[in-house]
Amino acid sequence: MRTKKIDILSYSNYIVLAIILIVFAIGGNNFLTLKSIYATINNGSPLIIITCGVTFALLVGVIDLSVGAIGYAAGVAAGLLMNRLDMPVALAFLCGIALGVFIGWVNSLFIVKFKMNPMLVSLGMMLIIRAIARIFTDDKTVTLGDHVSAMRKARVAALGGMPMLMFGLIAVIIVCTFVLRHTPFGSKLLAVGCDEKVARRIGINTDRIKTAALMTCGGVCGIAGCFWIVTLGSVVTTGLNSYEFLAIAAAVLGGTSLLGGRGSIYPGSVLGALILLFISSGMSNMGVSIYAIPFVRGIIIFIAMYVDSLRTQSMLKTPMSTVQAKSAPAAAKP
Amino acid sequence: MEKIQSLELKNISKSFPGVKALSDVSFSAYPGKVCGIVGVNGAGKSTMMNILGGLLQPDEGGKILINGREVMIENPKAATELGIAFIQQEIQVFDTMHVYENVLAADFDKWRKGKNSLVLDRKAMKKEVQKHLDALGSNIDVDAPVYSLTVGEKQLLQIARALSEGGQILLFDEPTSSLSDNEIARLFEIINKLKAQGYIIFYISHFLDEIFSLCDNVIVLRDGKKTGDALISDIDKEKLVGMMLGHMVEGNARSGVRAQSEVVLKAEHISGVRLPKDISFELHKGEILGVWGLLGSGRSELFNAMLGIDKMMGGRIYYRENGRLEEISQKKLYPHIGYLTEGRHYDGLFLDMSIKSNITSSDIGRFASKFLGTLNTKKEAVESRSLMKQVNVKATDENMIVSKLSGGNQQKVIIAKWFLKDPDILFMDEPTKGVDIGAKAEIQNLIFEKSEKGMSFVIISSELEEIMSLCDRIIVVYEGRLVGEVSKADFSKDSLMKGIVSQEEKHAD
Amino acid sequence: MSDKLKRFAHNNKQPLTMLAVIVIMFVVLSFTVQEFMSYNNITNLLSEVASIAIMTSGVTFVLVTGGMDISSPSIMAASAVVGVYVMTTTGNLVLGTIVVLLVSAGLGLINGFAIAKLKMVPLVVTLSMMTVATGLATVISGARGLPILPPAFADFFNKYTVIGMLIVAAAILDYILYRTSFGRKIYYIGNNQNAAKVSGVNNDLIIMSTYVISGVCAGIAGIINTANISTARASMGPQSQILDIISAAVIGGVSVNGGKGRVREACLGALLIGGISNVMNLMGVSDYYTTLIKGSIIIFAMGIASLRSNIAEKKGA
């Protein structure tokens, strides 16, 4: 009986997305054309992928605020390697992604090994990473020119001019979903996020899982960085600014819990990111002032977070939970 | 894994800084037998089980033998590999995951489709879990999300998990503490089934009835020492209690029934979200009223709902103020009462704060100036020092951090805290839980002293001896309902049990 | 006498070490950086630090309850923008200043209500508040920005007034948190929320008021910043500023898990952070090295905090 309820809830994201599309299709100007939808998704691919990445961290209960900066650093690294050292594009991308994985590992060193407050550490890391990346670019825009323009411009005519890049986006989403849903790693991730203490007691190496989750998060954000420089064709210094907040909001919007243990890549986080993207593009399509968009978006995020907290509270309120909570700390001391 | 034929423990000791939790305990267990482990709080039962489960290491000199071979249980994983499965008191499940994932959570890697495959074989997982659930005679859906299960079903998952890990020695630690009666009956069926299949089963419980109906032999611990080891058929309850308690602490029972004075508090039809259901009682001035019931009967919930800590779904409270008994809201009642809760660390103490701050927390407004609310720390210090002396807290001074005190002294700090407020009515939930015998007697004497001076008490205790020696009157709670009231003259175990027994008979019909 | 001195030293170990660090830093800097010890620079430094320090004081209240408020800079910007809007449309500076305080209190109240009454996660609430408040500031200041205020405003809130405001605000807030029963209740909640409730503390009300205090402090900081640039804009409270605030508090020994910390030490932390920025500025270090160092400082401070609690735990066991 309860399972059915959840199905409707996870459906709700499709419904919200559909409503948004319909509202803007009616109110907007040529909003619901294939071209404009492709453009929104394609330009939003960094956000979608960062949302996927941050989901891995959120699932183990770590609020990682450095995700935007990781994407930025990866993009800068790949861009510079291409631009200054003339490195092959694929290799440069690999280096960018590797950098993302590495930063994820550094994060895990502080958060898992030294048990420091995850949010503050990643907030600090966000500043450090951005600062270092800007030192490397000397705070100037790096244009990539020919290196990526072919990739950016490639279209599939058969699908109404769908950008080739979207295949990459879809591939990333599929791989992330697969890892989370079908591998032992994914299941362990959920278990650790759900209750770290229990997971440790039944023999899961929680530290290792959390480290792996943060490294995966870093790697995926690295991929996002690559998408970012390709879609833009250049590396700008303010790139991916405040994406960490948008990505976390998108993930929560998609039903991922900030306390860990609940959430999904697809449909969850991906739909959450799409909702945010279409709200922004729809509003600008309708001619809403670009200054008002963050305000409206902020209010929508606020409401979404409230609904999420209601959902979590009602779901996890099992009748005996208070009794257990009471006996637990008393039992801890011998 | 080979079949385990015997488990022996030889001279197991365990010391914590300042405490000897276990000293020189030896016993053995065999397949197809349920071995009960009993003892009062702090007797060392949990330490014993934690050693077997690999969560604690015994001191040098102790030996654990399986099939006659010495084994080291360095961590929970080692315990699992040896076939020891620990079903802990707190339910250990992952609420947002599915049933089958929960059962097999300990080793997901084992359930990949092939050796080099990355993919989980969910079909095989479900089949495996179904097999264990069938063996336990349960009809839980393997695909259900765990948060939709009842507590009893969640516990079953833990047993299924133990079996799936190849557990042959099953340790049950207070498994019934949060179960309803029907669930307990089902659990017993399952344990009997497992026993017939040749598992070695340890069963820890506070409830002697459970021990007598389930176990084949029983081991009694007291203050970390083994004080009894007998076949269940060779002993009776009195003997068992004697082994658990040693010499009885005497001289506490208050003689004579007090004259009934005026009613200070009247509760009518109190109901909570789930428990309690429709409980009414009266409390007289200076009276010590006992609330007795099994764990999970809704005793603590009665207090929580009545005092507004949890939501009260229905009911009225009357309180005597200015000589008249009038209806009062929970918020208005709270300044007149004190509430010593069961969870000392959960909602009793501010562990990282000083004794002084803890004691004055019950009535901090008293130390604040009228205009700015400035605290008079000197007055705080003086008053908390005098209270520390009154309840005999052993500490260097009032600025000592509470977490550095022993359990008994921490409990006394909480009592001092409520004595500072000096309420008309003091609700106490297990006031002597986890406290050594000496401190226990002191606390009981303090309660008597205060009640002589007109303070009324409502006390929950799961220890029959304690509640019978303390209280003037006892009400019996069962499954959230009031099922009996016994006055001092009629105090006996039988009279208290009568209410519960009559309810159980109703169930049987 | 020496006994008393010892006691004093023991009880005030934290602020004394911090003061020592700050003094040593200043002495070293006065030799190495030329203009550092000049009267002008020191007063400038103090007035620059004031807005951060006052916000840190407010956030300290929230942190001590075990909460989290990352919306402080955004509330600062939003309330200042609304206030300046009122000032320039009505021409009434006093009214505008009051509006700043009211708006910041209101936004803080929304935070507090969502957290205490609706039981939402503090980080989530203040994160959303951050986007909403920044959005609000952007909408009102619009594309062209707000006009410049008459010089009377900046003249009144000159750097001496600002330093005075900092000292008075810090003293009052420290007094409220550490010496009054209201403050004690905040510590109770931060230490053990359940025990506080059982002890008869009105948790919801207290938690709510800490967010209002944090909001009002942001408003005061907004006034100071407005006077500094003679107008207000959305970019006045960059999101990264919350990092300065939290790291100042953490360096000052405020625990992000609640129950520990004092306003005066958090202010010293702000002085330390502000001092570093100031010195970097004087030495002509570029902006990104400053952020780099600030980021490292917070991680370092967190590391020390977690090390300290680890040691304490070992001692306790």
XYZ file of C-alpha atoms in Angstrom, chain B residues 25-509:
485
model
C 32.978 -15.519 33.939
C 32.918 -19.010 32.454
C 30.126 -20.990 30.865
C 29.358 -23.096 27.861
C 26.469 -23.544 25.432
C 25.346 -26.253 23.051
C 23.235 -26.562 19.903
C 19.503 -26.895 20.262
C 19.451 -25.121 23.580
C 18.321 -21.646 24.519
C 20.566 -20.189 27.171
C 19.071 -17.293 29.112
C 21.286 -14.577 30.546
C 19.778 -12.524 33.322
C 20.906 -9.884 35.748
C 19.891 -6.445 36.916
C 20.992 -3.321 35.080
C 24.740 -3.027 35.009
C 25.316 -6.665 35.882
C 27.441 -7.188 32.798
C 25.031 -8.877 30.392
C 25.548 -6.459 27.574
C 29.328 -6.438 28.060
C 29.258 -10.215 27.799
C 27.298 -10.122 24.562
C 29.421 -7.341 23.117
C 32.490 -9.496 23.697
C 30.894 -12.411 21.874
C 29.765 -10.094 19.094
C 33.287 -8.723 18.620
C 32.408 -5.189 19.695
C 34.583 -5.420 22.810
C 37.766 -7.327 23.560
C 38.066 -9.314 26.796
C 40.995 -8.690 29.116
C 44.084 -10.900 28.949
C 43.616 -14.406 30.266
C 40.116 -15.079 29.044
C 39.450 -17.669 26.378
C 36.645 -18.330 23.950
C 36.490 -21.812 22.469
C 34.379 -22.992 19.553
C 34.346 -26.745 19.019
C 37.171 -26.867 21.515
C 39.432 -24.546 19.532
C 40.402 -21.156 20.843
C 39.197 -18.274 18.721
C 39.823 -14.551 18.689
C 36.851 -12.309 17.988
C 38.561 -9.091 17.050
C 35.688 -7.285 15.402
C 32.089 -7.819 14.334
C 33.252 -9.206 11.023
C 35.323 -11.885 12.722
C 32.288 -12.792 14.800
C 30.229 -13.201 11.656
C 32.854 -15.385 10.084
C 32.833 -17.605 13.132
C 29.074 -17.975 12.861
C 28.126 -15.656 15.682
C 25.257 -13.325 14.925
C 24.255 -10.540 17.277
C 20.651 -9.394 17.146
C 20.830 -6.151 19.019
C 18.257 -4.439 21.118
C 18.011 -1.402 18.885
C 16.499 -2.284 15.572
C 19.249 -2.067 12.988
C 17.760 -1.562 9.580
C 18.008 0.858 6.694
C 14.624 2.500 6.521
C 14.724 3.774 2.967
C 15.882 0.511 1.421
C 14.001 -2.630 0.445
C 13.556 -5.705 2.603
C 15.853 -7.942 0.588
C 18.606 -5.313 0.475
C 18.377 -4.973 4.221
C 18.748 -8.662 4.869
C 21.776 -8.997 2.616
C 23.320 -5.604 3.352
C 26.395 -6.991 5.050
C 27.930 -8.308 1.865
C 26.572 -6.835 -1.330
C 29.695 -7.840 -3.217
C 28.760 -11.481 -2.822
C 25.620 -10.929 -4.847
C 27.144 -9.794 -8.095
C 26.044 -11.626 -11.218
C 29.457 -13.098 -11.760
C 32.899 -12.882 -10.280
C 33.937 -10.036 -12.524
C 30.536 -8.540 -12.992
C 29.640 -5.169 -11.576
C 25.945 -5.831 -11.540
C 23.921 -6.955 -8.552
C 21.866 -10.046 -9.156
C 18.676 -8.801 -7.571
C 16.681 -11.846 -8.567
C 19.038 -14.166 -6.739
C 19.054 -11.821 -3.757
C 15.288 -11.854 -3.524
C 15.215 -15.618 -3.839
C 17.733 -16.040 -1.064
C 15.868 -13.690 1.247
C 12.550 -15.337 0.439
C 14.100 -18.636 1.458
C 15.092 -17.319 4.877
C 11.819 -15.508 5.415
C 9.948 -18.692 4.538
C 12.067 -20.624 6.980
C 11.066 -18.131 9.645
C 7.421 -18.528 8.646
C 6.995 -14.897 7.707
C 5.012 -13.430 4.855
C 6.875 -10.120 4.546
C 7.162 -8.958 0.950
C 10.838 -8.962 -0.009
C 10.235 -5.913 -2.185
C 8.585 -3.756 0.455
C 10.391 -0.646 1.656
C 11.483 -1.166 5.230
C 9.971 1.971 6.688
C 6.526 0.505 6.016
C 7.170 -2.470 8.301
C 6.209 -2.825 11.937
C 8.865 -3.045 14.608
C 8.320 -6.771 14.940
C 8.816 -7.282 11.233
C 11.980 -5.216 11.307
C 13.278 -7.429 14.054
C 12.520 -10.433 11.923
C 14.677 -8.908 9.222
C 17.537 -8.852 11.667
C 17.050 -12.527 12.374
C 16.869 -13.266 8.663
C 20.077 -11.282 8.243
C 21.741 -13.341 10.952
C 20.698 -16.564 9.234
C 21.798 -15.385 5.804
C 25.232 -14.629 7.177
C 25.476 -18.237 8.255
C 24.991 -17.511 11.910
C 24.890 -20.603 14.082
C 25.164 -18.857 17.408
C 22.426 -16.286 17.787
C 22.592 -13.631 20.487
C 19.299 -11.945 21.288
C 19.690 -8.820 23.412
C 16.368 -7.780 24.959
C 14.526 -8.561 21.749
C 11.063 -7.977 23.176
C 11.623 -4.528 24.622
C 9.763 -2.756 21.842
C 7.417 -5.490 20.654
C 3.699 -5.907 21.169
C 2.393 -9.110 22.748
C 1.399 -10.732 19.511
C 4.792 -9.963 18.090
C 6.440 -11.429 21.156
C 4.458 -14.622 20.753
C 5.542 -14.843 17.135
C 9.156 -14.193 18.069
C 9.027 -17.028 20.591
C 7.657 -19.389 17.963
C 10.534 -18.474 15.717
C 13.115 -18.913 18.436
C 11.691 -22.322 19.272
C 11.827 -23.246 15.612
C 15.462 -22.170 15.394
C 16.210 -24.126 18.536
C 14.729 -27.250 16.986
C 16.947 -26.701 13.960
C 20.007 -26.888 16.169
C 21.100 -23.299 16.620
C 22.879 -22.150 19.750
C 20.781 -19.352 21.162
C 21.526 -16.811 23.863
C 18.629 -14.864 25.181
C 19.039 -11.797 27.370
C 15.974 -10.441 29.072
C 14.735 -8.493 32.028
C 11.519 -10.420 32.000
C 11.750 -13.543 34.065
C 8.555 -14.956 32.601
C 10.151 -14.942 29.181
C 13.196 -16.696 30.538
C 11.088 -19.406 32.125
C 8.946 -20.029 29.095
C 11.749 -19.988 26.552
C 15.065 -21.051 27.987
C 16.593 -24.421 28.771
C 19.174 -23.132 31.153
C 19.999 -19.805 32.646
C 23.135 -17.924 33.588
C 22.870 -15.221 36.208
C 25.246 -12.284 36.388
C 25.587 -9.849 39.258
C 28.132 -7.039 39.415
C 30.103 -8.691 36.639
C 30.320 -12.059 38.351
C 28.499 -15.236 37.535
C 26.238 -15.979 40.479
C 24.170 -18.738 39.016
C 24.164 -21.349 36.261
C 21.272 -23.749 36.324
C 18.854 -25.756 34.287
C 15.583 -23.950 34.167
C 13.783 -27.018 35.491
C 15.912 -26.936 38.627
C 15.009 -23.462 39.806
C 12.024 -21.249 40.406
C 11.538 -17.520 40.221
C 12.351 -16.831 43.835
C 15.650 -18.618 43.569
C 16.461 -16.812 40.343
C 15.650 -13.430 41.817
C 17.793 -14.299 44.807
C 20.731 -15.006 42.496
C 20.161 -11.762 40.632
C 19.852 -9.482 43.619
C 22.008 -11.192 46.220
C 21.056 -10.007 49.663
C 18.038 -7.755 49.573
C 18.559 -4.145 50.476
C 16.472 -3.567 53.542
C 15.078 -0.793 55.621
C 13.591 1.254 52.852
C 9.998 0.249 52.947
C 7.889 2.904 54.552
C 5.741 1.520 57.256
C 2.083 2.267 57.606
C -0.357 3.522 55.052
C -0.585 7.289 54.877
C -3.816 8.973 55.524
C -5.384 10.040 52.286
C -4.900 13.758 51.883
C -6.404 16.119 49.339
C -6.123 15.420 45.627
C -3.502 17.659 43.954
C -3.663 16.317 40.440
C -6.330 14.533 38.520
C -5.840 13.166 35.022
C -8.812 12.144 32.948
C -8.837 10.064 29.794
C -5.242 10.828 28.779
C -4.494 9.538 25.286
C -1.383 9.883 23.192
C -0.733 9.434 19.492
C -0.420 5.659 19.834
C -0.042 5.104 23.562
C -1.455 5.583 26.143
C -5.129 5.014 25.630
C -7.624 6.662 27.910
C -5.838 6.626 31.253
C -7.294 8.367 34.311
C -5.859 8.637 37.808
C -5.725 10.835 40.870
C -2.723 11.919 42.887
C -2.869 13.007 46.527
C -0.655 15.460 48.314
C 2.500 13.817 49.607
C 1.623 10.555 47.980
C 4.057 8.358 46.091
C 2.139 6.821 43.228
C 3.706 3.998 41.267
C 3.033 3.305 37.625
C 3.901 -0.243 36.809
C 3.839 -2.039 33.506
C 6.070 -3.952 31.185
C 8.429 -2.120 28.873
C 6.462 -0.868 25.931
C 3.227 -0.754 27.908
C 2.988 2.983 27.437
C 4.262 4.059 30.846
C 6.789 6.606 29.606
C 4.411 7.659 26.859
C 1.830 8.446 29.527
C 4.204 10.952 31.105
C 5.318 12.391 27.793
C 1.790 12.921 26.534
C 0.475 14.248 29.803
C 3.283 16.748 30.276
C 3.252 17.974 26.713
C 6.608 16.562 25.623
C 4.744 14.534 23.005
C 1.391 15.414 21.589
C -1.617 14.667 23.783
C -4.496 13.529 21.630
C -7.171 13.703 24.255
C -7.780 14.079 27.938
C -8.007 16.624 30.706
C -5.784 17.529 33.573
C -6.957 19.104 36.833
C -4.576 20.696 39.287
C -5.163 22.107 42.768
C -4.216 25.713 42.960
C -5.377 28.181 45.624
C -7.314 25.368 47.240
C -9.459 24.533 44.234
C -9.066 21.649 41.816
C -9.374 23.217 38.395
C -8.692 22.213 34.836
C -5.270 23.351 33.668
C -3.453 23.403 30.348
C -0.233 21.472 29.930
C 1.752 24.642 29.504
C 0.441 26.116 32.733
C 0.950 22.864 34.596
C 4.613 22.537 33.648
C 5.944 25.204 36.054
C 4.441 23.238 38.935
C 5.948 19.890 38.122
C 9.302 18.253 37.574
C 9.980 15.449 35.157
C 12.924 13.135 35.593
C 13.083 11.227 32.336
C 14.324 7.753 31.638
C 17.036 8.655 29.159
C 19.738 10.213 31.266
C 21.869 11.116 28.280
C 19.016 11.514 25.839
C 16.981 14.169 27.590
C 18.216 14.365 31.151
C 21.596 16.047 31.194
C 23.601 18.726 29.477
C 26.659 16.519 29.341
C 29.231 19.122 28.366
C 28.078 21.656 30.915
C 28.945 22.058 34.564
C 27.074 20.452 37.447
C 25.965 23.919 38.459
C 24.433 24.745 35.097
C 22.705 21.387 35.037
C 21.189 21.784 38.465
C 19.928 25.297 37.847
C 18.481 24.450 34.435
C 15.142 23.399 35.897
C 14.429 26.899 37.171
C 16.953 29.238 35.598
C 14.542 32.157 35.773
C 14.954 32.229 39.534
C 18.558 33.352 39.175
C 17.836 36.084 36.679
C 17.347 39.718 37.541
C 13.929 41.138 36.777
C 14.955 43.837 34.342
C 17.770 42.520 32.161
C 17.613 38.854 32.999
C 21.169 38.930 34.292
C 22.163 35.716 36.000
C 23.373 35.762 39.557
C 26.128 33.173 39.266
C 27.110 33.448 42.897
C 23.621 32.491 43.992
C 23.656 29.679 41.450
C 26.873 28.338 42.908
C 25.656 28.542 46.498
C 22.358 26.827 45.815
C 23.793 24.089 43.650
C 26.499 23.410 46.233
C 23.923 22.974 48.945
C 21.856 20.655 46.730
C 24.921 18.628 45.802
C 25.461 18.138 49.484
C 21.836 17.265 50.080
C 21.720 14.496 47.469
C 25.366 13.576 48.045
C 26.902 14.105 44.603
C 30.538 13.096 44.696
C 32.484 15.664 42.706
C 35.352 18.086 43.243
C 33.139 21.144 42.918
C 30.060 22.522 41.239
C 32.026 23.542 38.135
C 32.917 19.981 37.204
C 31.659 18.893 33.791
C 28.838 16.386 34.139
C 30.136 13.914 31.562
C 33.077 13.204 33.865
C 30.801 11.883 36.633
C 29.810 8.262 37.137
C 26.318 7.129 36.184
C 25.046 7.171 39.743
C 26.329 10.666 40.377
C 24.869 11.879 37.109
C 21.503 10.558 38.202
C 21.861 12.392 41.506
C 22.610 15.600 39.592
C 19.301 15.210 37.776
C 17.522 14.644 41.063
C 19.232 17.713 42.515
C 18.091 19.617 39.453
C 14.455 18.842 40.168
C 14.802 19.378 43.895
C 16.060 22.860 43.080
C 12.817 23.623 41.329
C 10.989 22.102 44.308
C 7.828 21.361 42.339
C 4.565 20.222 43.873
C 4.625 17.072 41.826
C 7.653 15.190 40.604
C 7.293 12.655 37.811
C 10.118 10.132 37.782
C 10.733 7.583 35.069
C 13.093 4.886 36.333
C 14.757 7.091 38.939
C 17.347 4.481 39.898
C 18.129 2.969 36.522
C 21.786 2.125 36.094
C 22.623 3.293 39.591
C 24.614 1.219 42.053
C 22.902 -0.219 45.108
C 24.254 2.315 47.565
C 23.129 5.272 45.508
C 19.805 3.570 44.941
C 19.066 3.487 48.659
C 20.092 7.123 48.984
C 17.788 8.163 46.173
C 14.891 6.252 47.693
C 15.455 7.931 51.048
C 15.489 11.319 49.377
C 12.132 10.555 47.795
C 10.694 9.608 51.192
C 12.058 12.735 52.794
C 10.540 14.986 50.173
C 7.178 13.283 50.274
C 7.044 13.785 54.056
C 7.339 17.477 53.290
C 4.368 17.354 50.972
C 5.851 16.777 47.538
C 3.865 14.257 45.521
C 5.552 11.692 43.314
C 4.540 9.641 40.318
C 7.148 6.977 39.736
C 7.729 4.485 36.970
C 9.956 1.564 37.705
C 10.370 -1.781 36.052
C 11.804 -3.245 39.217
C 9.008 -4.694 41.227
C 10.855 -4.720 44.517
C 11.667 -1.069 44.159
C 8.226 0.075 43.236
C 6.634 -1.956 46.003
C 8.942 -0.596 48.651
C 8.664 3.000 47.454
C 5.056 3.580 46.627
C 1.860 4.091 48.542
C -0.302 2.993 45.676
C 0.399 1.455 42.295
C -1.532 1.684 39.063
C -0.916 -0.984 36.470
C -0.649 -0.122 32.787
C -0.894 -2.655 30.025
C -0.844 -1.952 26.292
C -1.524 1.671 27.001
C -4.567 1.053 29.189
C -5.099 1.212 32.916
C -5.774 -2.350 34.009
C -5.574 -2.234 37.763
C -4.905 -0.294 40.890
C -3.350 -1.783 43.999
C -3.054 -0.096 47.364
C -0.209 -0.576 49.807
C -1.937 -3.238 51.888
C -2.373 -5.526 48.911
C 1.084 -5.149 47.415
C 2.363 -8.394 46.037
C 3.665 -9.551 42.742
C 0.505 -11.523 42.184
C -1.806 -8.596 42.736
C 0.142 -6.526 40.231
C 0.265 -9.289 37.709
C -3.441 -9.937 38.063
C -4.375 -7.016 35.883
C -2.028 -8.053 33.172
C -2.939 -11.713 33.365
C -6.609 -10.948 33.016
C -5.835 -8.988 29.858
C -3.776 -11.775 28.446
C -6.571 -14.211 29.073
C -8.862 -11.934 27.124
C -6.404 -12.126 24.258
C -6.362 -15.887 24.449
C -10.118 -16.107 24.141
